[in-house]
Structures are given as C-alpha cells and as structure tokens.
Short mmCIF file of C-alpha atoms in Angstrom, two decimals:
data_model
loop_
_atom_site.label_atom_id
_atom_site.label_comp_id
_atom_site.label_asym_id
_atom_site.label_seq_id
_atom_site.Cartn_x
_atom_site.Cartn_y
_atom_site.Cartn_z
CA MET A 3 -47.51 39.61 -26.46
CA LYS A 4 -46.61 39.74 -22.39
CA LYS A 5 -48.10 36.13 -22.29
CA ILE A 6 -45.76 35.16 -25.49
CA PHE A 7 -42.78 36.70 -23.90
CA PHE A 8 -43.14 35.50 -20.37
CA VAL A 9 -43.68 31.74 -22.31
CA LEU A 10 -40.81 31.78 -24.64
CA ALA A 11 -38.60 33.26 -21.19
CA ALA A 12 -39.69 30.32 -19.47
CA MET A 13 -38.81 27.90 -21.87
CA ALA A 14 -35.32 29.36 -22.92
CA ILE A 15 -34.77 28.79 -18.95
CA VAL A 16 -35.39 25.62 -19.05
CA ILE A 17 -33.66 24.85 -21.90
CA SER A 18 -30.51 26.17 -21.00
CA SER A 19 -31.38 24.59 -17.54
CA CYS A 20 -31.60 21.38 -19.40
CA ASP A 21 -28.30 22.10 -20.70
CA VAL A 22 -26.32 22.96 -17.68
CA ASN A 23 -27.38 19.87 -16.24
CA LYS A 24 -26.14 18.36 -19.02
CA ALA A 25 -22.40 19.70 -18.84
CA LEU A 26 -22.81 18.79 -14.77
CA GLU A 27 -23.26 15.73 -15.25
CA GLN A 28 -20.34 15.11 -18.06
CA VAL A 29 -18.19 17.14 -16.10
CA ASN A 30 -19.13 14.61 -12.92
CA LYS A 31 -18.48 11.39 -14.93
CA GLY A 32 -15.16 13.24 -16.35
CA LEU A 33 -14.03 14.23 -13.12
CA ASN A 34 -11.79 10.39 -12.58
CA THR A 35 -10.19 10.84 -15.98
CA ILE A 36 -10.11 14.27 -16.95
CA ASN A 37 -8.21 16.02 -14.26
CA THR A 38 -5.45 13.29 -14.31
CA GLY A 39 -5.11 12.50 -18.13
CA ALA A 40 -6.37 8.55 -18.14
CA THR A 41 -7.61 6.81 -20.34
CA PRO A 42 -11.26 8.13 -21.44
CA GLY A 43 -13.98 5.68 -20.27
CA LEU A 44 -11.59 3.50 -17.74
CA THR A 45 -10.54 5.51 -14.34
CA SER A 46 -7.63 5.82 -13.06
CA GLY A 47 -8.14 3.83 -10.17
CA GLU A 48 -10.03 1.00 -12.36
CA ILE A 49 -6.30 1.65 -14.42
CA ILE A 50 -3.98 0.99 -11.66
CA ASN A 51 -5.80 -1.86 -9.76
CA ALA A 52 -5.41 -3.69 -13.39
CA LEU A 53 -2.16 -3.17 -13.80
CA LYS A 54 -1.26 -4.05 -10.12
CA ASP A 55 -3.56 -6.94 -10.49
CA ALA A 56 -1.54 -7.83 -13.79
CA LEU A 57 1.41 -7.40 -11.98
CA MET A 58 0.89 -9.68 -8.82
CA GLN A 59 -0.12 -12.49 -11.30
CA GLY A 60 2.86 -11.47 -13.64
CA THR A 61 5.32 -12.08 -10.82
CA ASN A 62 4.16 -14.65 -8.88
CA ASN A 63 3.43 -16.74 -12.05
CA SER A 64 7.61 -16.27 -13.01
CA THR A 65 9.02 -16.90 -9.33
CA LEU A 66 7.02 -20.21 -9.30
CA LYS A 67 8.63 -21.49 -12.23
CA ALA A 68 12.13 -19.95 -11.60
CA SER A 69 12.35 -21.07 -8.13
CA ALA A 70 11.25 -24.40 -9.25
CA LEU A 71 13.64 -27.82 -9.37
CA ASP A 72 14.79 -26.90 -12.70
CA GLY A 73 12.74 -24.03 -13.63
CA PHE A 74 16.33 -22.55 -14.75
CA ASN A 75 18.19 -25.51 -15.21
CA LYS A 76 15.81 -26.99 -18.16
CA ASN A 77 14.12 -23.92 -19.34
CA PRO A 78 16.50 -22.94 -22.71
CA LYS A 79 15.02 -18.96 -22.38
CA ILE A 80 16.61 -18.91 -18.78
CA ARG A 81 19.08 -21.24 -18.71
CA ILE A 82 22.46 -20.48 -17.49
CA PRO A 83 25.17 -21.31 -19.45
CA PHE A 84 28.99 -21.29 -18.89
CA PRO A 85 30.48 -18.08 -18.79
CA PRO A 86 30.34 -17.10 -22.32
CA ALA A 87 33.74 -15.18 -21.67
CA ALA A 88 35.36 -18.24 -20.83
CA VAL A 89 34.29 -20.33 -23.16
CA LYS A 90 38.13 -21.03 -24.08
CA VAL A 91 38.20 -22.33 -20.45
CA LYS A 92 35.83 -24.53 -20.74
CA GLU A 93 37.15 -26.16 -24.11
CA TRP A 94 40.04 -26.68 -22.04
CA ALA A 95 38.47 -28.42 -19.47
CA ILE A 96 36.28 -30.50 -21.74
CA LYS A 97 39.69 -31.30 -23.89
CA PHE A 98 41.05 -33.24 -20.09
CA GLY A 99 38.77 -35.04 -19.73
CA MET A 100 36.44 -32.82 -17.39
CA LYS A 101 32.80 -32.61 -18.96
CA ASP A 102 31.55 -34.18 -15.79
CA LYS A 103 32.75 -31.43 -13.96
CA ILE A 104 31.85 -29.05 -16.46
CA ASP A 105 28.27 -30.27 -16.35
CA LYS A 106 27.98 -30.10 -12.73
CA PHE A 107 29.48 -26.95 -12.55
CA GLU A 108 26.38 -25.28 -15.20
CA GLU A 109 23.79 -27.10 -13.40
CA THR A 110 24.98 -25.63 -9.76
CA LEU A 111 25.04 -21.88 -11.29
CA ASN A 112 21.30 -22.79 -12.32
CA ARG A 113 20.54 -24.66 -8.97
CA ALA A 114 21.66 -21.51 -7.89
CA ALA A 115 19.51 -18.61 -9.83
CA GLU A 116 16.33 -21.20 -8.56
CA GLU A 117 17.00 -20.26 -5.34
CA ALA A 118 17.89 -16.77 -5.26
CA ALA A 119 14.16 -16.63 -7.26
CA LYS A 120 12.48 -17.55 -4.21
CA GLY A 121 12.97 -14.09 -2.83
CA ALA A 122 12.08 -12.05 -4.92
CA GLY A 123 8.44 -11.76 -4.07
CA THR A 124 8.39 -9.05 -1.61
CA ILE A 125 10.37 -6.71 -3.79
CA PHE A 126 7.84 -6.90 -6.70
CA VAL A 127 5.68 -6.68 -3.70
CA ASP A 128 6.86 -3.56 -2.91
CA ALA A 129 7.52 -2.43 -6.68
CA VAL A 130 4.49 -2.25 -7.23
CA LYS A 131 2.88 -0.72 -4.04
CA THR A 132 4.43 1.93 -4.94
CA MET A 133 3.32 2.62 -8.70
CA THR A 134 1.21 5.80 -9.08
CA ILE A 135 -0.88 7.41 -11.67
CA GLY A 136 1.30 8.38 -14.09
CA ASP A 137 3.41 5.25 -14.50
CA GLY A 138 -0.24 3.44 -15.05
CA LEU A 139 -0.66 5.44 -17.65
CA SER A 140 2.78 4.76 -19.33
CA ILE A 141 2.46 1.48 -18.97
CA LEU A 142 -1.03 1.15 -20.07
CA LYS A 143 -0.54 2.51 -23.68
CA GLY A 144 2.82 1.32 -23.32
CA ALA A 145 4.68 -1.61 -25.39
CA ASP A 146 3.79 -5.36 -24.53
CA THR A 147 6.07 -5.60 -21.99
CA SER A 148 6.18 -1.97 -20.48
CA ALA A 149 4.94 -3.28 -17.20
CA THR A 150 7.98 -5.52 -16.79
CA ASN A 151 10.15 -2.55 -17.98
CA TYR A 152 8.93 -0.44 -15.17
CA LEU A 153 9.61 -3.36 -12.57
CA ARG A 154 13.26 -4.50 -14.31
CA LYS A 155 13.72 -0.53 -13.46
CA LYS A 156 12.39 -0.57 -10.22
CA CYS A 157 13.61 -3.78 -8.98
CA THR A 158 16.97 -4.78 -10.40
CA ALA A 159 19.16 -3.15 -7.42
CA PRO A 160 17.55 -4.37 -4.52
CA LEU A 161 17.18 -7.90 -6.90
CA ASN A 162 20.84 -7.78 -6.51
CA VAL A 163 21.09 -7.41 -2.99
CA LYS A 164 18.68 -10.29 -2.16
CA PHE A 165 20.13 -12.17 -4.60
CA LYS A 166 23.69 -12.82 -4.20
CA PRO A 167 23.86 -13.89 -0.75
CA THR A 168 21.75 -17.21 -1.73
CA VAL A 169 24.27 -17.57 -5.08
CA HIS A 170 27.18 -17.33 -2.97
CA SER A 171 26.25 -20.33 -1.01
CA ALA A 172 24.61 -22.44 -3.44
CA THR A 173 28.08 -22.06 -5.75
CA GLU A 174 30.13 -22.44 -2.94
CA LYS A 175 28.81 -26.51 -2.80
CA VAL A 176 30.60 -27.31 -6.13
CA LYS A 177 34.23 -27.66 -5.80
CA ILE A 178 34.91 -27.25 -9.40
CA THR A 179 34.10 -23.24 -7.65
CA GLN A 180 36.97 -23.48 -5.82
CA TYR A 181 38.97 -23.61 -8.46
CA TRP A 182 37.25 -20.55 -10.95
CA ASN A 183 39.24 -17.63 -9.35
CA PRO A 184 42.86 -19.04 -9.11
CA ILE A 185 42.00 -20.40 -13.16
CA ILE A 186 40.55 -17.03 -14.16
CA THR A 187 42.65 -15.49 -12.52
CA ALA A 188 45.89 -17.51 -14.14
CA TYR A 189 44.04 -17.12 -17.54
CA ASN A 190 43.60 -13.19 -17.09
CA LYS A 191 47.57 -13.02 -16.43
CA LEU A 192 48.74 -14.81 -20.74
CA PRO A 193 49.09 -11.38 -23.12
CA ASN A 194 46.82 -11.21 -26.07
CA HIS A 195 43.76 -11.69 -25.25
CA ASP A 196 40.62 -9.60 -23.10
CA ASP A 197 40.50 -10.22 -19.70
CA ILE A 198 37.55 -12.37 -18.34
CA ASN A 199 35.49 -11.27 -14.87
CA PRO A 200 36.22 -13.72 -12.48
CA ASP A 201 33.13 -12.54 -10.23
CA LEU A 202 31.06 -15.70 -10.52
CA ASP A 203 28.10 -14.92 -8.45
CA GLN A 204 27.80 -11.45 -10.09
CA TYR A 205 27.12 -13.42 -13.20
CA VAL A 206 24.35 -15.58 -11.90
CA CYS A 207 22.53 -12.94 -9.97
CA ASP A 208 22.65 -11.19 -13.71
CA ARG A 209 21.52 -14.14 -15.61
CA GLY A 210 18.96 -15.17 -13.13
CA ILE A 211 17.74 -11.28 -12.56
CA ASP A 212 17.33 -11.41 -16.30
CA GLY A 213 15.89 -14.89 -16.80
CA LEU A 214 13.27 -14.17 -14.56
CA PHE A 215 12.46 -10.74 -16.12
CA LYS A 216 12.20 -12.91 -19.19
CA LEU A 217 9.26 -14.74 -17.68
CA ILE A 218 7.86 -11.82 -16.90
CA GLY A 219 7.40 -10.22 -19.50
CA GLU A 220 5.84 -13.41 -21.42
CA GLU A 221 3.83 -12.78 -18.63
CA GLU A 222 2.77 -9.15 -19.34
CA THR A 223 2.51 -10.33 -22.84
CA LYS A 224 -0.20 -12.93 -21.95
CA ILE A 225 -1.93 -10.65 -20.04
CA ARG A 226 -2.53 -7.94 -22.81
CA ILE A 227 -3.49 -10.06 -25.73
CA ASP A 228 -5.19 -12.99 -24.38
CA PRO A 229 -8.69 -12.09 -22.49
CA VAL A 230 -8.24 -15.89 -20.69
CA ALA A 231 -4.97 -15.09 -19.40
CA ARG A 232 -7.20 -12.02 -16.82
CA ALA A 233 -7.82 -13.71 -13.32
CA THR A 234 -9.73 -10.44 -12.29
CA ASP A 235 -12.87 -8.69 -13.32
CA ILE A 236 -11.18 -5.19 -13.62
CA MET A 237 -8.17 -6.78 -15.49
CA LYS A 238 -10.82 -8.38 -17.84
CA LYS A 239 -12.68 -4.20 -18.33
CA VAL A 240 -8.89 -2.28 -18.20
CA PHE A 241 -7.06 -4.69 -20.94
CA GLY A 242 -10.25 -5.71 -22.83
CA SER A 243 -11.34 -2.00 -23.17
CA LYS A 244 -11.67 -0.19 -27.09
CA ASP A 245 -9.84 2.66 -25.16
CA ASN A 246 -6.77 0.13 -24.39
CA PRO A 247 -4.24 0.90 -27.25
CA HIS A 248 -3.62 -2.67 -27.67
CA ASN A 249 -7.06 -2.82 -28.62
CA ASN A 250 -7.31 -0.46 -31.29
#
C-alpha cells in the first residue's frame, strides 16, 4: 500500500507540475497582450509599429501627391474652387468678361495649397511619434479611416500655422487677390444677404488641409483592405491577422 501511495503521489506531483508549467507558459505568452489590453494574438508593440508604418506610408504618399504640380488643381476630389459663399461675385465677374481672371484666381488658390502641402511632412512625423498604445488599439479596432481621424485631431492646428504664411505668399502673386477684400467688404455692406468671409488665406488653408486628409483617408482604407498596399512585413502581419476586426 505504501508503494502504491508513493507512486500515486509522485504522479500527482508530475501532473500538477505540468499544469503549472502550462499555465506559466500561457501567462508568459500573454504578457504583451493581457496587461495592455491589446488584440489577442498580436503584441502591443506589433500593433503600434504597424500603425506607425501605415501612417508614415499614407502621409508620405498623400503629401507627395498633393504637393506635386496640379496635385490640387487637376484633382477633382480635392481641387479648391472659387469660394462657394462668394458665388454671386464669381457670376458677376464672369458676366463682365473676367472669366480668365477667375480661372487664374482659382488656379492660384490651388497652387498655394500645393506649395503649402510640401511642409506637412514634419508635422505628421511628430504626431506619429507620440502615438500611445491606447491610440493604436483604438485605431486598429476603429473605422477604415480611424488613423486619419487621429491625425486630423493631432495635426489640424499645427498644419494651419504651417500653411498660413505659404498660402499668403502664393495668393499675393495674383493681381485679382488685391481686389478680393475690397469687393467682398463692399458686398457685405449690401442689405438682405449673409456676410461672406473675406479671409482668403484661411479659406485656402482649410480646404487645403481637408484635401490632404481626404488623400490620407484613401491611403489608409487601401492599406486596410488591400494586402498589396502593405509595404512592410509588420503591416502585413497586423492588418492581415485574423485578430484584426476588419478581417472578420
């Protein structure tokens, strides 16, 4: 009986030891995900690195497109039109034979946005560097443009500061801009109409920044749904993972 007892006790110890080892192994495997709340199967580090790669790829591609010659001017998705609030002024100018000046004016607004887009890269880099684990998890589980929305919140204010001097310099080159403020100011004095914002620089900044984020959003969506668009191994792993909500 004593021998049987010792054998059974030894077996129990071995079995318990195996269970503990398995448990420890599972804990070690999960340390990078359980403690951070990351998606199971992907470590927080992998998620952050993949998202940073995706953001850098998206912003680089978008900035290059936007800042190229006719990047705004000949892209109907982001082209900056004559200010819609001043459409009556545009109609009046065309009526009196100034169609060429209107066309040149609109082209210059877009040239200003193209020039301003060249300085956007450093601002995006700074925003990507400060991304936290919490930001990364929200982005991965979010909508197809959640990374773009993250950048929009982080970068709109500094982009506006960066764009304003460049836009002002570009719009000053066209003669019609010298008449913009006086014409709009006079128009605003007329009764029975809504006032028009005479700040052309701000209009171009706002539309230019919106256009840039539209391009970034397209790049992000492409990366999420198209494996070919994922340029790095870590992007392929994270965005192609079955644990990625967008693949379920």
